[in-house]
mmCIF file of C-alpha atoms in Angstrom:
data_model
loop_
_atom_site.group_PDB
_atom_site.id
_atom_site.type_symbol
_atom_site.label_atom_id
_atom_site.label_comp_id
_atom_site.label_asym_id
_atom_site.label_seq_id
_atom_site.Cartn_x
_atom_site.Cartn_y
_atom_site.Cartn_z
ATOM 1 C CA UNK A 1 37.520 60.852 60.324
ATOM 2 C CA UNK A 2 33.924 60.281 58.716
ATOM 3 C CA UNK A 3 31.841 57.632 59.481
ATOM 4 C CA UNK A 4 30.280 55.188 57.062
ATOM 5 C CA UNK A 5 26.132 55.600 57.277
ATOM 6 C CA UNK A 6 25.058 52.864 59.042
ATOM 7 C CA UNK A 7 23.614 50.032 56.811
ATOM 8 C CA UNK A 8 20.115 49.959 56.701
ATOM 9 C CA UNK A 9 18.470 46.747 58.180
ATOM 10 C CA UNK A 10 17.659 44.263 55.495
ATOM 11 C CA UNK A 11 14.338 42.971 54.867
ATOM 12 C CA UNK A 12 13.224 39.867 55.298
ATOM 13 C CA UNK A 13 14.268 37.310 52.674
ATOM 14 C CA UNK A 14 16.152 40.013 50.840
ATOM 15 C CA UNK A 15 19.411 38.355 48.808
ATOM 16 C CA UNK A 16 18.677 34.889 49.651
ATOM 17 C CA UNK A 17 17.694 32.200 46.883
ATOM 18 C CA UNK A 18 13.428 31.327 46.398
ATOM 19 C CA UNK A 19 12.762 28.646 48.176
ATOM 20 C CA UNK A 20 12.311 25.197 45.983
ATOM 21 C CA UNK A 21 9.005 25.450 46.533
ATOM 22 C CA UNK A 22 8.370 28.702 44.995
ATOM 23 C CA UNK A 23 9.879 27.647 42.159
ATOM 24 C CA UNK A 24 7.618 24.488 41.986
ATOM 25 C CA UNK A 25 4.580 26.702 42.189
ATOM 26 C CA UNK A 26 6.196 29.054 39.399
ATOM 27 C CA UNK A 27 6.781 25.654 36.765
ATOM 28 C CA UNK A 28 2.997 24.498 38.050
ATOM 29 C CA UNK A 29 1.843 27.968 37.006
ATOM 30 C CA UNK A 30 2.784 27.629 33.044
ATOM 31 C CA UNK A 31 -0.409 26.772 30.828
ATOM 32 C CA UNK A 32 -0.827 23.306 30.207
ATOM 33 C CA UNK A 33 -1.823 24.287 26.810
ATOM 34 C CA UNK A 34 0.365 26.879 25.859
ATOM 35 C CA UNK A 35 3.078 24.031 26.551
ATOM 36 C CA UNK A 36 1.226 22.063 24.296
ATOM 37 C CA UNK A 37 1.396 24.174 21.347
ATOM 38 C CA UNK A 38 4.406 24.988 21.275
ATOM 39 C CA UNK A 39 5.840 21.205 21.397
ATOM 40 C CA UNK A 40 3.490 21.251 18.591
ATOM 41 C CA UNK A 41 5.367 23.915 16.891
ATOM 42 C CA UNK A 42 8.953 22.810 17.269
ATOM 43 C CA UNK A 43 7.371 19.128 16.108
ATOM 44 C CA UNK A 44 5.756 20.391 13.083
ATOM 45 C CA UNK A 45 8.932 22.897 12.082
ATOM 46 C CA UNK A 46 11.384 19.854 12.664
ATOM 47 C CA UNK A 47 9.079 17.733 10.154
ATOM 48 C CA UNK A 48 9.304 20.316 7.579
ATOM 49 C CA UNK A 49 12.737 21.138 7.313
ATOM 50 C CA UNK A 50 12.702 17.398 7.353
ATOM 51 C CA UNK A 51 10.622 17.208 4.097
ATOM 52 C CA UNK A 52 12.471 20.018 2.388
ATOM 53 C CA UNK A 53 15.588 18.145 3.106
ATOM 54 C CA UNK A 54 14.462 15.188 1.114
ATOM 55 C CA UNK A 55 12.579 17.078 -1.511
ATOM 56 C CA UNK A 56 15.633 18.864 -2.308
ATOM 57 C CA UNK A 57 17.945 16.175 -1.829
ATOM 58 C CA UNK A 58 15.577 13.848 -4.446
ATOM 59 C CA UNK A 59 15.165 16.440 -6.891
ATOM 60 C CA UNK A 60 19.002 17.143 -6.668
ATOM 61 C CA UNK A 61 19.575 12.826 -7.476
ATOM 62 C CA UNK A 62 17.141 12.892 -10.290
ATOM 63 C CA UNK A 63 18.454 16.094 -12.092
ATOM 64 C CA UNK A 64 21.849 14.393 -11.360
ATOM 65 C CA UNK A 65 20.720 11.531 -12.788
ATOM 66 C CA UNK A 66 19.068 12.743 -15.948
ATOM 67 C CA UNK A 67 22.135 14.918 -16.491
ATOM 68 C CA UNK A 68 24.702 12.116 -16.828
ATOM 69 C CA UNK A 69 22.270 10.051 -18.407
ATOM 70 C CA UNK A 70 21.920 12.667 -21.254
ATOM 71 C CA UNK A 71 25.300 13.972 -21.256
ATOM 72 C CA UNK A 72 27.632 11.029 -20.346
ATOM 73 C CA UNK A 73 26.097 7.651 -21.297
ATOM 74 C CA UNK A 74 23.828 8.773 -24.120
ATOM 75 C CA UNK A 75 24.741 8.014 -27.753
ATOM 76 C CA UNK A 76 25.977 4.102 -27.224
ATOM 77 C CA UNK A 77 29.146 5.286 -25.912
ATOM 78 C CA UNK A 78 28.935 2.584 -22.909
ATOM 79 C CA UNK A 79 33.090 2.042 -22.126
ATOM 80 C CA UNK A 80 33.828 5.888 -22.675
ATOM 81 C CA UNK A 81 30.954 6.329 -20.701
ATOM 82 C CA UNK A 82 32.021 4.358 -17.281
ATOM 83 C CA UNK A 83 35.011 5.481 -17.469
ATOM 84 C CA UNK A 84 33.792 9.474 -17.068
ATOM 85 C CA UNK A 85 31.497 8.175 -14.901
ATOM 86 C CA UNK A 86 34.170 6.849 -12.855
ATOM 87 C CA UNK A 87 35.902 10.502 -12.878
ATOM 88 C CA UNK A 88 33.123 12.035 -11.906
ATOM 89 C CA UNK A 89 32.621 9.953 -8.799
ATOM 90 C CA UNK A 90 36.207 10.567 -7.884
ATOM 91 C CA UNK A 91 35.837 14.192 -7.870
ATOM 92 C CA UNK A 92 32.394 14.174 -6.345
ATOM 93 C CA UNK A 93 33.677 11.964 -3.322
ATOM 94 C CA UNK A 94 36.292 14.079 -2.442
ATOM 95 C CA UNK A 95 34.426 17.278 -3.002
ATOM 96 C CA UNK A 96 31.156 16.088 -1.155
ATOM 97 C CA UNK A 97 31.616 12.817 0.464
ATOM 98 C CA UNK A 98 31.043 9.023 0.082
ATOM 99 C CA UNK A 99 27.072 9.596 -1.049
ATOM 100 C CA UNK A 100 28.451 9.960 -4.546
ATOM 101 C CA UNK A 101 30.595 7.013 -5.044
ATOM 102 C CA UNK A 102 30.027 5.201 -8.120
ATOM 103 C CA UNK A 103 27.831 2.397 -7.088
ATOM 104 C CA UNK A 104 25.306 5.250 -5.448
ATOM 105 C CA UNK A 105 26.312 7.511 -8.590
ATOM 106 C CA UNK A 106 24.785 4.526 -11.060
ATOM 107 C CA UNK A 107 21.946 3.898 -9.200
ATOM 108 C CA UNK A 108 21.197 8.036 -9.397
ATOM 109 C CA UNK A 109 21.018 6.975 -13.256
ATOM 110 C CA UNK A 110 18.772 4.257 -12.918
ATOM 111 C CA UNK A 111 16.820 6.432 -10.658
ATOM 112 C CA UNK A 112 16.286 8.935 -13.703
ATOM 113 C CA UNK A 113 15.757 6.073 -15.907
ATOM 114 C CA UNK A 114 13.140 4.590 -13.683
ATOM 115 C CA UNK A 115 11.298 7.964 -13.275
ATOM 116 C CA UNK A 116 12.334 9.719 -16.653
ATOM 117 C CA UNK A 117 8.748 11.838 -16.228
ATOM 118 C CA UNK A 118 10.169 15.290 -13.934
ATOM 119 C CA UNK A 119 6.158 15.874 -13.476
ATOM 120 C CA UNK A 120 5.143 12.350 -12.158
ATOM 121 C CA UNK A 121 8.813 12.279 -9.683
ATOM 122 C CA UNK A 122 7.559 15.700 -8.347
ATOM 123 C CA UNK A 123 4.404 14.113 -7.271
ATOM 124 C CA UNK A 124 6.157 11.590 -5.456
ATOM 125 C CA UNK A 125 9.076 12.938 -3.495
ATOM 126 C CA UNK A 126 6.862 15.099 -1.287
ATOM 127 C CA UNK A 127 5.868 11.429 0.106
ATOM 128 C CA UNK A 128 7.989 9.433 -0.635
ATOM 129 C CA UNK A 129 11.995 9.815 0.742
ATOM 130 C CA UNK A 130 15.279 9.003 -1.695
ATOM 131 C CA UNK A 131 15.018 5.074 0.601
ATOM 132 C CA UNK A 132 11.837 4.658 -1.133
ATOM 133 C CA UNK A 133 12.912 5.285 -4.107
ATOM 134 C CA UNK A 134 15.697 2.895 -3.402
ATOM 135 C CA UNK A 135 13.284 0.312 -2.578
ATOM 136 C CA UNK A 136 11.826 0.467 -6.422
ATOM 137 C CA UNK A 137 14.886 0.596 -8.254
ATOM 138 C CA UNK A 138 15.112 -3.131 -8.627
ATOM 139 C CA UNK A 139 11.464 -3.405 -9.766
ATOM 140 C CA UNK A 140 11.776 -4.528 -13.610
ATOM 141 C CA UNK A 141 8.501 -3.571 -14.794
ATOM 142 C CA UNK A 142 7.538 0.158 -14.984
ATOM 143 C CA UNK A 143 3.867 -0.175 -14.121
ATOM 144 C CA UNK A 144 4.901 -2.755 -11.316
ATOM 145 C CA UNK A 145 6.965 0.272 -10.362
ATOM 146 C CA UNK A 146 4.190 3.371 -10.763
ATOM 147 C CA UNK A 147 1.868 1.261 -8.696
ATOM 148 C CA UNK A 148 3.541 1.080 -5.694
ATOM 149 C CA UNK A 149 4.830 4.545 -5.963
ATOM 150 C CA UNK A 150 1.325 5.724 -6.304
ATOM 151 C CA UNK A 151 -0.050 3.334 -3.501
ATOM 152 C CA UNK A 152 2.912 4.439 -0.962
ATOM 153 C CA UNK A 153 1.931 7.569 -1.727
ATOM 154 C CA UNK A 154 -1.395 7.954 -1.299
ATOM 155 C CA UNK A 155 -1.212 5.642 1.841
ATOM 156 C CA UNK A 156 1.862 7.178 3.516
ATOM 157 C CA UNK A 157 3.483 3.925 3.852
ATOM 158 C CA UNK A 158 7.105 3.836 5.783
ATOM 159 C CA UNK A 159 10.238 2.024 3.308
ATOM 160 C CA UNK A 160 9.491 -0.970 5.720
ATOM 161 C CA UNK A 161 6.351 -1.307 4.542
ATOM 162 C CA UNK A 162 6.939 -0.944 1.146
ATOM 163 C CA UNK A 163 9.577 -3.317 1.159
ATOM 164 C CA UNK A 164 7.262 -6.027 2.724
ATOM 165 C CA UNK A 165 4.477 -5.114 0.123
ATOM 166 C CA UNK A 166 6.832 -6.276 -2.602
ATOM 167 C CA UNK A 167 8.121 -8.844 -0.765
ATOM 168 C CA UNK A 168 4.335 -10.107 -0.440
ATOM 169 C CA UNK A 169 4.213 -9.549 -4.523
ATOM 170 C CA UNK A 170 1.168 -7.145 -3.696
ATOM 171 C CA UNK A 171 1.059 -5.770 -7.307
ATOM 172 C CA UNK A 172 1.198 -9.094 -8.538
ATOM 173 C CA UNK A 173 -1.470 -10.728 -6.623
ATOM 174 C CA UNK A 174 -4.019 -7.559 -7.258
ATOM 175 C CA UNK A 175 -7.011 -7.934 -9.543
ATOM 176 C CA UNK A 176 -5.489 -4.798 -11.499
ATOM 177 C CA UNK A 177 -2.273 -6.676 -12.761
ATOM 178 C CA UNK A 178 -4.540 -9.418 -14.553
ATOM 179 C CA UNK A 179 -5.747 -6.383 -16.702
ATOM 180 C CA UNK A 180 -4.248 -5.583 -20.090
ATOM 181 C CA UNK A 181 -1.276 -3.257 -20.150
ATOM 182 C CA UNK A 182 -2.991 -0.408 -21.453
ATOM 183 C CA UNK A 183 -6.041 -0.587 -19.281
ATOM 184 C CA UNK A 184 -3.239 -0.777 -16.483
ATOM 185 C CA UNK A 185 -2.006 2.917 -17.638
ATOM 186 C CA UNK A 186 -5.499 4.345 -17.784
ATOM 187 C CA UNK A 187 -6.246 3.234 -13.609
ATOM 188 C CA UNK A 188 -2.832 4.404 -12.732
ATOM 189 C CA UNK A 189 -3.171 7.615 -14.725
ATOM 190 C CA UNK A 190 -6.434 8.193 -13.086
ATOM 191 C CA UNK A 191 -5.205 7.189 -9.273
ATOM 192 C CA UNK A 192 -2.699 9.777 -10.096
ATOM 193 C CA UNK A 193 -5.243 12.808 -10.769
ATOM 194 C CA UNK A 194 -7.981 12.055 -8.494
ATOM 195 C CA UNK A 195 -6.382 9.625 -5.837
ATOM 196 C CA UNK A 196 -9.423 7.250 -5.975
ATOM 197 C CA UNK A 197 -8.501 3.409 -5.537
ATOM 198 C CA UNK A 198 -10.673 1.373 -7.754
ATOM 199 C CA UNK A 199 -11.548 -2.519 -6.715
ATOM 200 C CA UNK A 200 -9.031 -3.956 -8.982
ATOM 201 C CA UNK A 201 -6.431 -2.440 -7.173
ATOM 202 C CA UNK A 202 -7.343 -3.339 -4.026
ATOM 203 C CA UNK A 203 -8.836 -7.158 -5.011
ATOM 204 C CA UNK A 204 -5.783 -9.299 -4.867
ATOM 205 C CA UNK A 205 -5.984 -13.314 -5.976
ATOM 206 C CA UNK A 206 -4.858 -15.570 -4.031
ATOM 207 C CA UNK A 207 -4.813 -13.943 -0.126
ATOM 208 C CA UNK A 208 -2.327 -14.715 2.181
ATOM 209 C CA UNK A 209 -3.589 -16.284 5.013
ATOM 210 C CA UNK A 210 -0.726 -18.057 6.835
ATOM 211 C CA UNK A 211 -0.827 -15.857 10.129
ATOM 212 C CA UNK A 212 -3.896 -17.721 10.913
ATOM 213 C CA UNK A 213 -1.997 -20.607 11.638
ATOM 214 C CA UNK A 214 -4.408 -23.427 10.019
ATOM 215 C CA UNK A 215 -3.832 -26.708 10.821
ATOM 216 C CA UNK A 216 -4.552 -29.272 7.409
ATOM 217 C CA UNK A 217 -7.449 -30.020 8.544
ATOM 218 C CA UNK A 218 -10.226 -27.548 9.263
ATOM 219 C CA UNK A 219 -13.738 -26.349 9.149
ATOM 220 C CA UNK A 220 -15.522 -23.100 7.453
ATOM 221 C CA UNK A 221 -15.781 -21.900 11.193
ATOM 222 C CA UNK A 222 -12.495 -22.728 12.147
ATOM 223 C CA UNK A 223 -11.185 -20.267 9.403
ATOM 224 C CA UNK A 224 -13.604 -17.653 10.294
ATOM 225 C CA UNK A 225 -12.888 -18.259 13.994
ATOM 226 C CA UNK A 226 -9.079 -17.481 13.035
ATOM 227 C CA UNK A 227 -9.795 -14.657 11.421
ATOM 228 C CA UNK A 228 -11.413 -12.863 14.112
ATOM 229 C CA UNK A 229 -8.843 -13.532 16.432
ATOM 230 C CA UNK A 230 -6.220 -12.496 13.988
ATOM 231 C CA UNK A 231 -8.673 -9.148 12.791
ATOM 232 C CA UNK A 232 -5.838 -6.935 12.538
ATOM 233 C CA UNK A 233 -3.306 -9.194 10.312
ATOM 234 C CA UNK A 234 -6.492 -10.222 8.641
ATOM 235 C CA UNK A 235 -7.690 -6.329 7.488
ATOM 236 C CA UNK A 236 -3.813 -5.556 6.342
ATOM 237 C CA UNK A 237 -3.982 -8.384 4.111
ATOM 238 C CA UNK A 238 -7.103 -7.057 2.809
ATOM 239 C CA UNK A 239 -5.789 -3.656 1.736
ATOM 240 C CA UNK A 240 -6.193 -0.495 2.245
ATOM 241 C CA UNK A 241 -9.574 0.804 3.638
ATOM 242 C CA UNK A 242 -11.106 -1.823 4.904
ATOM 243 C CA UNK A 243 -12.536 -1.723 8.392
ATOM 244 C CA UNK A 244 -15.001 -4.526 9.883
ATOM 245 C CA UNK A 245 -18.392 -4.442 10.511
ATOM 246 C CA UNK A 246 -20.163 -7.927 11.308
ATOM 247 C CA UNK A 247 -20.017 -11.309 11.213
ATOM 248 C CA UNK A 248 -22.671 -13.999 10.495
ATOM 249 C CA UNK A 249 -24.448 -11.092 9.549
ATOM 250 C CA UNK A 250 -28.309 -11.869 9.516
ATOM 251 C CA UNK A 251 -30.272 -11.796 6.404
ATOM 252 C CA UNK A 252 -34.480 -12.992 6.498
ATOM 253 C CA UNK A 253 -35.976 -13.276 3.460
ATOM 254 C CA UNK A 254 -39.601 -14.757 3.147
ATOM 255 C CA UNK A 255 -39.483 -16.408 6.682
ATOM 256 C CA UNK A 256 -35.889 -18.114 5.407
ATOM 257 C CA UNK A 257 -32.252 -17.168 7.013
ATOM 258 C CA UNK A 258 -29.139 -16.352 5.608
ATOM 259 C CA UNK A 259 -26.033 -15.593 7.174
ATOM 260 C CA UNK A 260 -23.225 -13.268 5.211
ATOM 261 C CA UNK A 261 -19.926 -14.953 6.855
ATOM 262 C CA UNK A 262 -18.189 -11.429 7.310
ATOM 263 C CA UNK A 263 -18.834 -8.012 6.422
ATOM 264 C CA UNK A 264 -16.828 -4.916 6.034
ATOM 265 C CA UNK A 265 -16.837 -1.809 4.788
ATOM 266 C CA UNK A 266 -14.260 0.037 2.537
ATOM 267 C CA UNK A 267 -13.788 4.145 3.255
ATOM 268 C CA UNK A 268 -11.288 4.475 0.215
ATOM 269 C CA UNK A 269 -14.120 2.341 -2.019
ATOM 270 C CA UNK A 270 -17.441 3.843 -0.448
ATOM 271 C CA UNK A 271 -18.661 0.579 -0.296
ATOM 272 C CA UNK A 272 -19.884 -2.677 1.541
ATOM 273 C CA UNK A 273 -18.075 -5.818 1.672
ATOM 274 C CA UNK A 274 -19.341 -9.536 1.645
ATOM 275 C CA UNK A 275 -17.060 -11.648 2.389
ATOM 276 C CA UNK A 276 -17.788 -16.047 1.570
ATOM 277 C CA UNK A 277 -15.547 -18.202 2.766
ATOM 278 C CA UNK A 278 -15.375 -21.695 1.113
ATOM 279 C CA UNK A 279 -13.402 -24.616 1.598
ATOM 280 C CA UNK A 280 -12.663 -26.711 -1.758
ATOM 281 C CA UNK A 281 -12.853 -25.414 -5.384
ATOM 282 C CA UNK A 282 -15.513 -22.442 -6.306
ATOM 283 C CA UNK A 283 -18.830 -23.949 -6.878
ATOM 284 C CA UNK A 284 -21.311 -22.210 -9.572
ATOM 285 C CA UNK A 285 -24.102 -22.105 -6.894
ATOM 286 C CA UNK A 286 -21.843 -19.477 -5.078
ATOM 287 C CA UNK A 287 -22.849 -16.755 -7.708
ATOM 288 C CA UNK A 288 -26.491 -16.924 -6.565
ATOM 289 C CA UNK A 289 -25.933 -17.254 -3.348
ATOM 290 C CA UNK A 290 -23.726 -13.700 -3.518
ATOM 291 C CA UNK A 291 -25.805 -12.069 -5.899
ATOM 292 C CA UNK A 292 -28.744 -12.432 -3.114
ATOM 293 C CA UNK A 293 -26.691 -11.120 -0.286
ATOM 294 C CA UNK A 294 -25.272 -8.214 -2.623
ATOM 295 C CA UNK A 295 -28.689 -6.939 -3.688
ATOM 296 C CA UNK A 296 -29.902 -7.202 -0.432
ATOM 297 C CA UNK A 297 -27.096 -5.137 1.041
ATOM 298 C CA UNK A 298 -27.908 -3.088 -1.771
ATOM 299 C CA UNK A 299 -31.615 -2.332 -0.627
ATOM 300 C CA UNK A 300 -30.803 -2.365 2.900
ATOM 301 C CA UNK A 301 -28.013 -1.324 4.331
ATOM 302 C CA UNK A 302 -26.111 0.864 1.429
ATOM 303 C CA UNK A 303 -25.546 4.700 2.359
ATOM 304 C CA UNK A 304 -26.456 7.318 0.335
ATOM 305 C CA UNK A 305 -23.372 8.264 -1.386
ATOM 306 C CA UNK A 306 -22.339 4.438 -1.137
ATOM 307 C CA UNK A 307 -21.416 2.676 -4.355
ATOM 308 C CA UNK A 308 -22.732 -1.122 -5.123
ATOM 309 C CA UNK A 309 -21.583 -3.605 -2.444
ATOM 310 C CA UNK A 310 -18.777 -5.730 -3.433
ATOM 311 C CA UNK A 311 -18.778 -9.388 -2.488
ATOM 312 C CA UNK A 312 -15.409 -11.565 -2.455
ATOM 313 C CA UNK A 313 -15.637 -15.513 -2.372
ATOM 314 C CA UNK A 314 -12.720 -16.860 -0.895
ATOM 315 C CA UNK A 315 -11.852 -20.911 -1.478
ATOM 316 C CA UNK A 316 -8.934 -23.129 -1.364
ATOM 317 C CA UNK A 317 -9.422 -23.754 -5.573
ATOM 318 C CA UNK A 318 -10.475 -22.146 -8.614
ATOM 319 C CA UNK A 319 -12.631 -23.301 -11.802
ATOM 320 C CA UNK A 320 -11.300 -20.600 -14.368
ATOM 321 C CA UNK A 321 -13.657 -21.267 -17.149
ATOM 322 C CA UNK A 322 -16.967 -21.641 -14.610
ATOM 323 C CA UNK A 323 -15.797 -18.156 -13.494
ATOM 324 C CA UNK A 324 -15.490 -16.792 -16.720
ATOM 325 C CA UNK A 325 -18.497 -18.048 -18.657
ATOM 326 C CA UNK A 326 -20.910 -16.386 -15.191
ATOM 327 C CA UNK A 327 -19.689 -13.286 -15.665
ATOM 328 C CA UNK A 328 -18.781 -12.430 -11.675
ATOM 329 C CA UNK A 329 -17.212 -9.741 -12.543
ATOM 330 C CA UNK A 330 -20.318 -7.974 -13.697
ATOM 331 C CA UNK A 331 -22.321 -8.909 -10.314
ATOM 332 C CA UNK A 332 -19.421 -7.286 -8.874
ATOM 333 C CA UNK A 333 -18.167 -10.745 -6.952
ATOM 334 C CA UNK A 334 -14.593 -11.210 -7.002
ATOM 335 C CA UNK A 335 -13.573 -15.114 -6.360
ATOM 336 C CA UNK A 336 -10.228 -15.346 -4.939
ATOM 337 C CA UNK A 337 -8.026 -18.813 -3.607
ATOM 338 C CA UNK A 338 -6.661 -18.251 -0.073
ATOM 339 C CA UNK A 339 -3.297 -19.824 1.213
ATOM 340 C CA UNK A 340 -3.262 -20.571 4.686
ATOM 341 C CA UNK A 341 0.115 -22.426 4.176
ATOM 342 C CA UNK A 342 2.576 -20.048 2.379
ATOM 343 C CA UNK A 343 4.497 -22.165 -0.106
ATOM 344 C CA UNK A 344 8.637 -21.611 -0.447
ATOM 345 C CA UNK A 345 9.557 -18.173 -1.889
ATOM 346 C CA UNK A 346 10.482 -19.409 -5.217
ATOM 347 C CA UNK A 347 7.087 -21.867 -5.449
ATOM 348 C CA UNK A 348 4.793 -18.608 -4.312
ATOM 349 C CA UNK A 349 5.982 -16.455 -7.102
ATOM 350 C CA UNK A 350 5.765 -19.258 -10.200
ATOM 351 C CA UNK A 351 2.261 -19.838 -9.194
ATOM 352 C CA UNK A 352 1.228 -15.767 -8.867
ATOM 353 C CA UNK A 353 3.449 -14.861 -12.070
ATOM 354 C CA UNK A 354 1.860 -18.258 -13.978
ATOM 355 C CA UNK A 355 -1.560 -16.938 -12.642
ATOM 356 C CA UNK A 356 -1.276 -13.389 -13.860
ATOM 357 C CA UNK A 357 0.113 -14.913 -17.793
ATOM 358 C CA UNK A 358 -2.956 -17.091 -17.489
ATOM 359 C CA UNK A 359 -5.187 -14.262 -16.619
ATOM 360 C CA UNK A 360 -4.103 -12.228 -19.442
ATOM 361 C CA UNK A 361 -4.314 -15.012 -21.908
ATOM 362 C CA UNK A 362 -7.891 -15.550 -21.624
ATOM 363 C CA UNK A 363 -8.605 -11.579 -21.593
ATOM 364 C CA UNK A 364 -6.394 -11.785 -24.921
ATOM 365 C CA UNK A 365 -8.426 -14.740 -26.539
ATOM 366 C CA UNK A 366 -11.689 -13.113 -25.330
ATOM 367 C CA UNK A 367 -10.821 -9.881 -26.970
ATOM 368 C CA UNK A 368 -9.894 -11.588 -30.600
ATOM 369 C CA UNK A 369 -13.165 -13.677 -30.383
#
């Protein structure tokens, strides 16, 4: 009978498990920054199939939308119209599921409606997702509409944000919504092509100021005092752009001093900030007193590059025809009221939609003189 061959001794640590601490040394071994990029990678990849989701999937609404439009409720057929509309959604909802029942199914229309311009919509929906476009549905005016479109856009702001922007009536409050219509198209129409803000879309009339929490009594420094505490609040109410660069910012002139109560600076604008603040109704002396700390900013402390410094007077009241007859505009001094009690919802938007008629009045009356 053979014999097996005798096994041959086994070497050390042959056929049992590493040790946990080889292991350990093996994971401690892997480049930091090889890790790095490729967390990177997977990030970036799962963001773009996340933006070609919602590019297609806004493209496929709006060519939905224009379709039915065209086709189905075209031609003043309104009743026949529902009614296929109706059918449709049916068919759709069983086919490809709830996100084309008939209230989301009329609010694809009024998507097309809102947008009817294929060029401008493909502009937006690399930005903006089919919840922002949700967001400006209900917006009645179309260049309330394009504005916010073209400011979310350029400023990458989340739905959340856009919703509290018109919630704040941003569009109504800005300097640009006191222009005439026209004059409106042309900024938004050149925001569009070159992405450049311009001051009236960024000067708004009156601020919001309530974070500061102001009792009704108060001083020039206690406002200023609240506003550096609440910087942050303070610069988003601002706009877009701004970041801060002094306060009581020193100013000698012939032996004299001056103080500029706070200065920023504006990266989308290129330019320097002055910032007054006033308590009471805008005085006429406040031009001059503007004026000097503009044109010294001017010679002093501009950039090359830099356009003029802008200077913004903020008080508790306005004197409309005072402001008109000097002209601020052309100093570049915007004057502005600042709440620092927010009135009731209903009270806040009478007084910004009665200032903006106002506005445009007296640009009407001074254009038929």
């Amino acid at each position: 009978m053979s014999r097996k061959p005798a096994a041959m001794p086994a070497k050390k640590g042959a056929g049992k498990a590493a040790p946990a601490t080889a292991l350990a040394d093996a994971d401690a071994t892997v480049d930091t920054a090889l890790l790095g990029d490729i967390r990177q990678m997977i990030v970036e990849a799962r963001h773009s199939a996340a933006v070609a989701v919602n590019v297609s999937l806004t493209m496929l609404y709006w060519r939905i939308g224009r379709r039915i439009r065209e086709d189905v409720l075209a031609g003043g057929r309104a009743g026949y119209g529902e009614e296929i509309v109706a059918t449709l959604s049916r068919q759709l909802v069983a086919e490809h599921g709830r996100g084309f029942e008939r209230r989301n199914l009329h609010r694809i229309v009024q998507f097309a409606e809102a947008f009817p311009d294929e060029q401008i919509v493909a502009t937006l929906w690399r930005q903006l997702s089919w919840s922002h476009f949700r967001e400006l549905l209900p917006l009645k005016r179309p260049l309330q509409r394009e504005f916010y479109a073209e400011m979310c856009r350029i400023e990458g702001w989340s739905v959340r944000t856009l919703s509290e922007r018109i919630d704040s009536m941003l569009f109504e409050r800005t300097a640009l919504s006191r222009q005439p219509d026209e004059l409106i198209r042309m900024e938004l129409a050149a925001l569009r092509a070159k992405d450049e803000l311009t001051p009236p879309m960024l000067l708004k009339d009156p601020y919001v100021l309530d974070f500061l929490g102001l009792n009704d009594r108060y001083l020039e420094k206690d406002l200023e005092d609240a506003i550096l505490r609440e910087l942050e609040t303070f610069l988003l109410e601002l706009g877009a752009g701004f970041t801060f660069v002094a306060r009581q910012r020193r100013i000698q002139l012939d032996g004299d001093d001056f103080y500029i109560d706070l200065l920023f600076y504006n990266r989308k604008l290129r330019r320097l900030v002055a910032v007054e603040l006033k308590l009471g109704d805008f005085k006429a002396e406040y031009k001059g007193q503007m004026e000097l700390y503009l044109r010294w900013l001017a010679r002093h402390d501009q950039e090359p590059g830099d356009g003029p410094p802008l200077g913004i007077i903020l008080c508790t009241g306005k004197k409309h025809e005072q402001i008109e007859l000097l002209e601020l505009d052309k100093s570049g001094i915007h004057v502005a009221e600042y709440l620092a009690v927010l009135p009731p919802r209903d009270v806040f938007a009478r007084k910004i939609h009665d200032a903006m008629l106002a506005a445009r009045a007296r640009l009407d009356n001074k254009a038929h003189e």
